[in-house]
XYZ file of N, CA, C and O in Angstrom:
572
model
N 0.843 -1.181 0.000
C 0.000 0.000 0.000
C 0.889 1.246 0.000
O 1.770 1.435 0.838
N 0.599 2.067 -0.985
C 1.531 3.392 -0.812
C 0.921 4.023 0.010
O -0.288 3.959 0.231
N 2.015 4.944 0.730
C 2.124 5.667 1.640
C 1.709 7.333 1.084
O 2.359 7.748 0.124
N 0.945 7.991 1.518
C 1.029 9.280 1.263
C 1.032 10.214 2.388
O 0.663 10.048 3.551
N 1.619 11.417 1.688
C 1.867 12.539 3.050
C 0.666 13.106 2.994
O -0.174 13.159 2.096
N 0.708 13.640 4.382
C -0.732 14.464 4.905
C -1.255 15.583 3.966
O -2.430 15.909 3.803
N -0.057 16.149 3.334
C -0.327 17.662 2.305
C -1.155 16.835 1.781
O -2.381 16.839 1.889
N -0.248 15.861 1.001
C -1.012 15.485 -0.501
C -2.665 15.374 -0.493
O -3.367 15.768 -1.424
N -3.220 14.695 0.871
C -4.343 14.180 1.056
C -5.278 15.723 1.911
O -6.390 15.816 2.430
N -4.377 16.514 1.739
C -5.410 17.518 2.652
C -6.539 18.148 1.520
O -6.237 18.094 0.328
N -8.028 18.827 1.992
C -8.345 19.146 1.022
C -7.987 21.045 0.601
O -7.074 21.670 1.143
N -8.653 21.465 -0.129
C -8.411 22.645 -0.120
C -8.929 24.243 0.402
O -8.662 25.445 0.416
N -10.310 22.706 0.984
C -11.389 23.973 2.016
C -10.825 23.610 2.747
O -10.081 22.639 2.609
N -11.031 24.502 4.191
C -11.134 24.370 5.537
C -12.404 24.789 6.320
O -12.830 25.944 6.292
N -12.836 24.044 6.839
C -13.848 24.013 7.705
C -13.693 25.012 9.227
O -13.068 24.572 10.192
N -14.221 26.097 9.240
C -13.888 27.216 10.337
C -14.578 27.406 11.594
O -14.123 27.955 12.597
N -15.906 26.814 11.409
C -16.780 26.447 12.837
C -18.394 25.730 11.895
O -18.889 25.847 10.774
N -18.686 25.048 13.086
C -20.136 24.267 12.818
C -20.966 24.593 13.938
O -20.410 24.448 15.026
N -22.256 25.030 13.960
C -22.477 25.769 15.044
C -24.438 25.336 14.712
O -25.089 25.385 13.667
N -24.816 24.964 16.057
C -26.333 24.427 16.330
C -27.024 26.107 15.801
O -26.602 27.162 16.275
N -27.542 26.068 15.309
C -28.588 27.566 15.034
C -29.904 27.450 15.803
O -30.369 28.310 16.551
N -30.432 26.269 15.511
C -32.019 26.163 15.978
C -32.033 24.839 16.328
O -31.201 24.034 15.910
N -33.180 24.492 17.279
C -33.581 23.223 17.414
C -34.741 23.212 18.416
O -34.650 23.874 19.450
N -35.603 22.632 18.199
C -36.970 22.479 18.656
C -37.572 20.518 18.303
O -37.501 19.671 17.412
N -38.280 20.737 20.070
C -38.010 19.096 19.101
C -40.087 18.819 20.438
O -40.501 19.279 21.502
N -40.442 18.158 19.715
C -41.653 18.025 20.579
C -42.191 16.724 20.453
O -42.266 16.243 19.322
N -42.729 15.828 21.810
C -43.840 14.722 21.245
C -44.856 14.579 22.007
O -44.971 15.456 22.862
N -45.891 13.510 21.988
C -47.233 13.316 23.263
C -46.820 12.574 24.006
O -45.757 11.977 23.835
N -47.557 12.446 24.986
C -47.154 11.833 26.650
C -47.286 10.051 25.784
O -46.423 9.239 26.119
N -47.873 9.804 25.214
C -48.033 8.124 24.389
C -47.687 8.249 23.287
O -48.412 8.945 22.577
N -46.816 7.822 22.856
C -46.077 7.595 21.381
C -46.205 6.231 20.918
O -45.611 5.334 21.516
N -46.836 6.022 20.033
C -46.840 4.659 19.372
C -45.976 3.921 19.163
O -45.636 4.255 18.028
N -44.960 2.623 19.637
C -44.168 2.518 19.253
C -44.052 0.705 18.225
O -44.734 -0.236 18.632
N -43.364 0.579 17.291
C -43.465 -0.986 16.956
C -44.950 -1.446 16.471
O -45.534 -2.501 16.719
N -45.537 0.083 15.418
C -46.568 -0.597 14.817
C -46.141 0.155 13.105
O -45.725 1.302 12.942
N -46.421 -0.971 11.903
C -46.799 -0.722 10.794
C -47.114 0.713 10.100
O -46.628 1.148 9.057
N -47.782 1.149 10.710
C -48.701 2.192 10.392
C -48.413 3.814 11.010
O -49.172 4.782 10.985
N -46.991 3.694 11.575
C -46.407 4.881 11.990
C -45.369 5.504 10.901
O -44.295 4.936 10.701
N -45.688 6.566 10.279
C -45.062 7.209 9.167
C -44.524 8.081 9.705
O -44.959 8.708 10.671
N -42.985 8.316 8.866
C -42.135 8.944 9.178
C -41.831 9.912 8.019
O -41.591 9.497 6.885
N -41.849 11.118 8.321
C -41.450 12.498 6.874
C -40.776 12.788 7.531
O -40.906 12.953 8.744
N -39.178 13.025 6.357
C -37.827 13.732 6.979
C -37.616 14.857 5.543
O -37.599 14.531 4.356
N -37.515 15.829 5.960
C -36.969 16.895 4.973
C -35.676 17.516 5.432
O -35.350 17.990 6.521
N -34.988 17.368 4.216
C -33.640 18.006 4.295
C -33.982 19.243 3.633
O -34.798 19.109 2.722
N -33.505 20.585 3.891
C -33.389 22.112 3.791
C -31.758 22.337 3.334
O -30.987 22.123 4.270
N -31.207 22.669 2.255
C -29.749 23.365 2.238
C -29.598 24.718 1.947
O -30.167 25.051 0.907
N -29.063 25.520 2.486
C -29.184 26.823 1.223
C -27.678 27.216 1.412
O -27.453 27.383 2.611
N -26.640 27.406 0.675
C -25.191 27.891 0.204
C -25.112 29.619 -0.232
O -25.772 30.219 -1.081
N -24.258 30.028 0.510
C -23.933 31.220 0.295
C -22.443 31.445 0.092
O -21.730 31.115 1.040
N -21.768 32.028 -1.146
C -20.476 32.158 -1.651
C -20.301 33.523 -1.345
O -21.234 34.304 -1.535
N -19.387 33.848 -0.964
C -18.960 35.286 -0.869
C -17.041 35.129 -1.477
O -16.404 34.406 -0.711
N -16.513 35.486 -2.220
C -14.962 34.960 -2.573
C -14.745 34.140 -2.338
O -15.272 33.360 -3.131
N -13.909 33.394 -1.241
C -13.293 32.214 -1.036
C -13.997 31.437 0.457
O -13.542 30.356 0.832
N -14.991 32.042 1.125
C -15.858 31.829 1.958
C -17.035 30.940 1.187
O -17.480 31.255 0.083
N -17.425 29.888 1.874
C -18.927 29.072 1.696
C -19.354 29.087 2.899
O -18.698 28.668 3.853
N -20.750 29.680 2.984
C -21.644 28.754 4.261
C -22.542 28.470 4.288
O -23.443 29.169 3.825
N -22.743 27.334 4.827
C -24.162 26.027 4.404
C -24.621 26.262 5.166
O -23.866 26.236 6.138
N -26.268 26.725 5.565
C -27.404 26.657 6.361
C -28.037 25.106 5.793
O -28.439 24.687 4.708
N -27.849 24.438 7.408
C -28.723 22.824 6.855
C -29.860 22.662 7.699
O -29.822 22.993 8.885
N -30.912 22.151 7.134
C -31.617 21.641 8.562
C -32.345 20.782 8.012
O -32.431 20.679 6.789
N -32.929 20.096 8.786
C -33.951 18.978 9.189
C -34.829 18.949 9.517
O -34.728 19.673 10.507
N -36.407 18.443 9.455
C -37.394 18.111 9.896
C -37.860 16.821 9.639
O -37.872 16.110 8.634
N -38.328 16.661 11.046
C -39.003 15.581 11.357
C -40.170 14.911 11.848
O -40.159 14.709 13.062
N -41.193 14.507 11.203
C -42.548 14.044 11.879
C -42.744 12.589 11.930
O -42.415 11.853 11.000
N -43.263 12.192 12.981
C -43.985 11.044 13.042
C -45.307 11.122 13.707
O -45.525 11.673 14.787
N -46.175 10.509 12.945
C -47.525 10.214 12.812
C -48.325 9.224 12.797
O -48.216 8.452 11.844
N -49.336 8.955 13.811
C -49.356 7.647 14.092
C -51.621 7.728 13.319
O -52.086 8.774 13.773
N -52.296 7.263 12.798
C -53.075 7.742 12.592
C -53.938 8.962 12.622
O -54.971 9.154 13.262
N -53.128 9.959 11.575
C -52.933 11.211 11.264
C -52.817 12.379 12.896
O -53.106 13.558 13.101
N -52.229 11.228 13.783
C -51.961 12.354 14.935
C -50.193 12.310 15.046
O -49.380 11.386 15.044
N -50.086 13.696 15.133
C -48.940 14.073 15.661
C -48.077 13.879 16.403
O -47.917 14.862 17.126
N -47.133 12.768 16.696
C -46.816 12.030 17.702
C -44.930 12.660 18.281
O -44.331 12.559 19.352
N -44.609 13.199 17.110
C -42.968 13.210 17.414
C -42.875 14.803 16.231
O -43.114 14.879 15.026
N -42.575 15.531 16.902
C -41.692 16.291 15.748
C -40.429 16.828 16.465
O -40.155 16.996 17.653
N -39.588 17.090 15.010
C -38.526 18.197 15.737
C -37.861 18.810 14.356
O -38.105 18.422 13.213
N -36.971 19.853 14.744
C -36.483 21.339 13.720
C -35.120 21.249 14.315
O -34.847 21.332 15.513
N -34.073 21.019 13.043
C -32.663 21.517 13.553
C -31.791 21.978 12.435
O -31.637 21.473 11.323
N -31.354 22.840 12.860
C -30.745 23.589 11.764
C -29.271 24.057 12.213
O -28.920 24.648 13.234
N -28.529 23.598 11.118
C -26.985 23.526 11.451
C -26.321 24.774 10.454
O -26.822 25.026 9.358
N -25.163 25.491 10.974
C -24.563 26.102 9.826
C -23.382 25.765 9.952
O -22.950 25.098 10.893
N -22.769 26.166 9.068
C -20.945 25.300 8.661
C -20.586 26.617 8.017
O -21.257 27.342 7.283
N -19.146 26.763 8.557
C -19.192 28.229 7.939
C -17.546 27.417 7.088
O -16.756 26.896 7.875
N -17.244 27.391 5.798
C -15.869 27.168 5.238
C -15.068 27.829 4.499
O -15.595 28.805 3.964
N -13.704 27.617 4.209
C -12.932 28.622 3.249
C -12.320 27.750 2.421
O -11.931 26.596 2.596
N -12.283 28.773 1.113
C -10.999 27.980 0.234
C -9.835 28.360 0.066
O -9.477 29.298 -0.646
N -9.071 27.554 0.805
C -7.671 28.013 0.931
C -6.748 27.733 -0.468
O -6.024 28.578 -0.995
N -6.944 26.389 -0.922
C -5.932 26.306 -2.340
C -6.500 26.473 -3.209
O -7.480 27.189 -3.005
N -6.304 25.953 -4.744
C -6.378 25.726 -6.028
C -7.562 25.077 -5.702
O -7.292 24.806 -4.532
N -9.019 24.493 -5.937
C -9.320 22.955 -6.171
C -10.505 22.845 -7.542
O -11.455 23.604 -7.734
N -10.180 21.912 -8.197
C -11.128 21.654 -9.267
C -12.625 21.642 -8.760
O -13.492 21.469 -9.617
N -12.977 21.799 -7.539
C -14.568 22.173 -7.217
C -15.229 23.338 -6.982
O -15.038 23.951 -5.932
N -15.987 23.730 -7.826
C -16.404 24.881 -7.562
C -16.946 25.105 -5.823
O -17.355 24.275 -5.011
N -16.786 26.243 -5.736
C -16.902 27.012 -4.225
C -18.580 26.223 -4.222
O -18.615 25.134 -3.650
N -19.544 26.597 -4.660
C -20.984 26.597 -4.641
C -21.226 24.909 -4.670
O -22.315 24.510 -4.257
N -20.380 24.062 -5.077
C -20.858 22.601 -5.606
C -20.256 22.381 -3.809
O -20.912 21.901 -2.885
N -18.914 22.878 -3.763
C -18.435 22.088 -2.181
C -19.684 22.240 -1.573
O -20.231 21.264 -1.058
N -20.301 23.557 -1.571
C -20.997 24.215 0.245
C -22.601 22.779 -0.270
O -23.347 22.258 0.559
N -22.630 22.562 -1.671
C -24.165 21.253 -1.523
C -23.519 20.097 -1.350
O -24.153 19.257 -0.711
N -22.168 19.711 -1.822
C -22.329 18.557 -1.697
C -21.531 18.207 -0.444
O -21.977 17.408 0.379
N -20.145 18.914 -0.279
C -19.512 18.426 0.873
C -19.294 18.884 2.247
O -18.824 18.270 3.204
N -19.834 20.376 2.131
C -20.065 20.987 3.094
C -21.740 20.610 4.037
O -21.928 20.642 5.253
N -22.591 20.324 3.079
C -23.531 19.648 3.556
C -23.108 18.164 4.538
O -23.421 17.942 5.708
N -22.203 17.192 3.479
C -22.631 16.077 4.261
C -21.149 15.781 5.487
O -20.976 14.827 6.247
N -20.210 17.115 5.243
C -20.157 17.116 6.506
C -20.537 17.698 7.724
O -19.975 17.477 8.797
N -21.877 18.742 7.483
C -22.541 19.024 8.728
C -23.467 17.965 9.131
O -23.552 17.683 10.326
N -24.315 17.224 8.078
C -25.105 16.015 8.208
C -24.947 15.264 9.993
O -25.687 15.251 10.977
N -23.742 14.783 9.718
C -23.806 14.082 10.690
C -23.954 14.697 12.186
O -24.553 14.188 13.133
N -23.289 15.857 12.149
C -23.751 16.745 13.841
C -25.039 16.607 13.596
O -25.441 16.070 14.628
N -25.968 16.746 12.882
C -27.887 17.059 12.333
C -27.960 15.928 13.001
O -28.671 16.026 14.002
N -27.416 14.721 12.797
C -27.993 13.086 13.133
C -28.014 12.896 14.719
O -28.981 12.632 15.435
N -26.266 13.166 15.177
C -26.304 12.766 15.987
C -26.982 13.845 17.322
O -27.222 13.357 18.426
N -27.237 15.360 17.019
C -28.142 15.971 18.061
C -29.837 15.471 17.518
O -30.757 15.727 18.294
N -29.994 15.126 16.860
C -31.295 14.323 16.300
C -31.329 12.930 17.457
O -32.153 12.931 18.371
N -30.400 11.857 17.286
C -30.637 11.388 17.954
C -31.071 11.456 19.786
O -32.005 11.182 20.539
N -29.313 12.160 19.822
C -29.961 12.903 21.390
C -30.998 12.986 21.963
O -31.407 12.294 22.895
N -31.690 14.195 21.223
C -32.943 14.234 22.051
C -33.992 12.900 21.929
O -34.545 12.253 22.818
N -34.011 12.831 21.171
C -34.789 10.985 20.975
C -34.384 9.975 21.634
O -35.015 8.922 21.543
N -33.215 10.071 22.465
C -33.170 9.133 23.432
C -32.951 9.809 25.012
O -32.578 9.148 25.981
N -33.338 11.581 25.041
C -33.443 11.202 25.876
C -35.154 11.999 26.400
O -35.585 12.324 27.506
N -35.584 12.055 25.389
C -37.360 11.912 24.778
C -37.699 10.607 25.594
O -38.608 10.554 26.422
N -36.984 9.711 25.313
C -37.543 8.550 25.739
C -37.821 7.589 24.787
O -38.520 6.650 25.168
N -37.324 7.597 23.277
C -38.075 6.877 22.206
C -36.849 5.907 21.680
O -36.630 5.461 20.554
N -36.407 5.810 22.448
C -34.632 5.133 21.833
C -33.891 5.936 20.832
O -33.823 7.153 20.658
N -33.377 4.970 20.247
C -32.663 5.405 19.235
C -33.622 5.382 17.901
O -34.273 4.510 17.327
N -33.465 6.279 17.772
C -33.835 6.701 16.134
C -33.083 7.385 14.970
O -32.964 8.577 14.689
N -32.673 6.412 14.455
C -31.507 6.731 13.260
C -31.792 7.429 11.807
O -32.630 7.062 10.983
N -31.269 8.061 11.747
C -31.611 9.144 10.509
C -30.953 8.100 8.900
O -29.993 7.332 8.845
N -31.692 8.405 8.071
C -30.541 7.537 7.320
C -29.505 8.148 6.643
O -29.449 9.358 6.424
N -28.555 7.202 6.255
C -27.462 8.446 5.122
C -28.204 9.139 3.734
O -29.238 8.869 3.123
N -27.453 9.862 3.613
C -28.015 10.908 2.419
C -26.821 10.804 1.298
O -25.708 10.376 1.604
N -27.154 11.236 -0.029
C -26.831 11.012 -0.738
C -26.565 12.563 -1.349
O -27.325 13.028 -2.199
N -25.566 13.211 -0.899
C -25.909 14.636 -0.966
C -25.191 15.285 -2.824
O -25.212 16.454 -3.208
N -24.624 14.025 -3.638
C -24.444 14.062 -4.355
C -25.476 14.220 -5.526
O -25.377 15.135 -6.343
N -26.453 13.295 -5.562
C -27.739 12.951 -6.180
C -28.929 14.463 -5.493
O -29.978 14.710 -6.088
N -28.581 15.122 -4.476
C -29.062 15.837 -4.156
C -28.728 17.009 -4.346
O -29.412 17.924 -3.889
N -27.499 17.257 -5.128
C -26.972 18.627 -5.210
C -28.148 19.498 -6.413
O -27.815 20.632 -6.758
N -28.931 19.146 -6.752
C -29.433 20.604 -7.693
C -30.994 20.454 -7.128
O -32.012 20.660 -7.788
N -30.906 20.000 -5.588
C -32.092 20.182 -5.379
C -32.300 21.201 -3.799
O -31.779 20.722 -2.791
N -32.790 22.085 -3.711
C -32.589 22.761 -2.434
C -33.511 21.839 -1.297
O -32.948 21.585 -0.231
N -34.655 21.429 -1.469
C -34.921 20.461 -0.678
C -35.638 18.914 -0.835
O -36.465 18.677 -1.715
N -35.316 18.200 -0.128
C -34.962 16.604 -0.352
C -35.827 15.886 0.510
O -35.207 15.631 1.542
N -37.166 15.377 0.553
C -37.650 14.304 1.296
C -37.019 12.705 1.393
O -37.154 11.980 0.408
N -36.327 12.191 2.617
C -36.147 11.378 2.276
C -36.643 10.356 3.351
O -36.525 9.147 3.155
């Protein structure tokens, strides 16, 4: 296996802070749990802002679950990622802040997502991966 140095593999953004913006998260005293018929809507939100060599991704999330059209679980979280471009790189500024600046805020979205859902009381509830590639020319994404 070749060996490579750290330069070679660094990228050419840098990531400067990731920071919780919003979050609201609500459910009922009885939550349905381990039946068929409990639907789940997740919307992904991105919006990218370029200013020169600056990107920053506003992300967020929503979440409902619904157990015969009642309201059982929601919650709102919204992440921003603020990045720079420090070198040369064949990606445009605007493609990084959808595709990679997104899916590396993604995962802070998941794991304060989970958080409160376990300690809601509902276990774990896992977000799934995203595909933020297939998602880049879309500002928002049900998945």
């Amino acid at each position: 296996m070749e060996k490579k140095e750290i330069n070679e593999l660094s990228s050419a953004f840098q990531i400067n802070n990731i920071l919780l913006i919003e979050s609201r998260f609500k459910r009922i005293p009885n939550v349905t749990f381990n039946n068929p018929e409990i639907k789940r809507e997740i919307t992904i939100d991105i919006e990218v802002n370029v200013i020169e060599n600056k990107v920053s991704v506003s992300e967020s999330l929503s979440f409902k679950q619904t157990f015969k059209d009642e309201e059982e679980v929601s919650a709102f979280i919204k992440m921003f990622g603020d990045f720079e471009k420090k070198d040369d790189s064949p990606l445009d500024t605007e493609e990084f802040g959808k595709i990679n600046g997104s899916a590396i805020i993604y995962p802070y979205i998941r794991e304060h997502f989970s958080q409160l859902a376990a300690k809601a009381g509902l276990g774990l509830i896992f977000l799934p991966p995203v595909n933020f590639v297939k998602m880049k020319s879309e500002s928002q994404t049900k998945i």
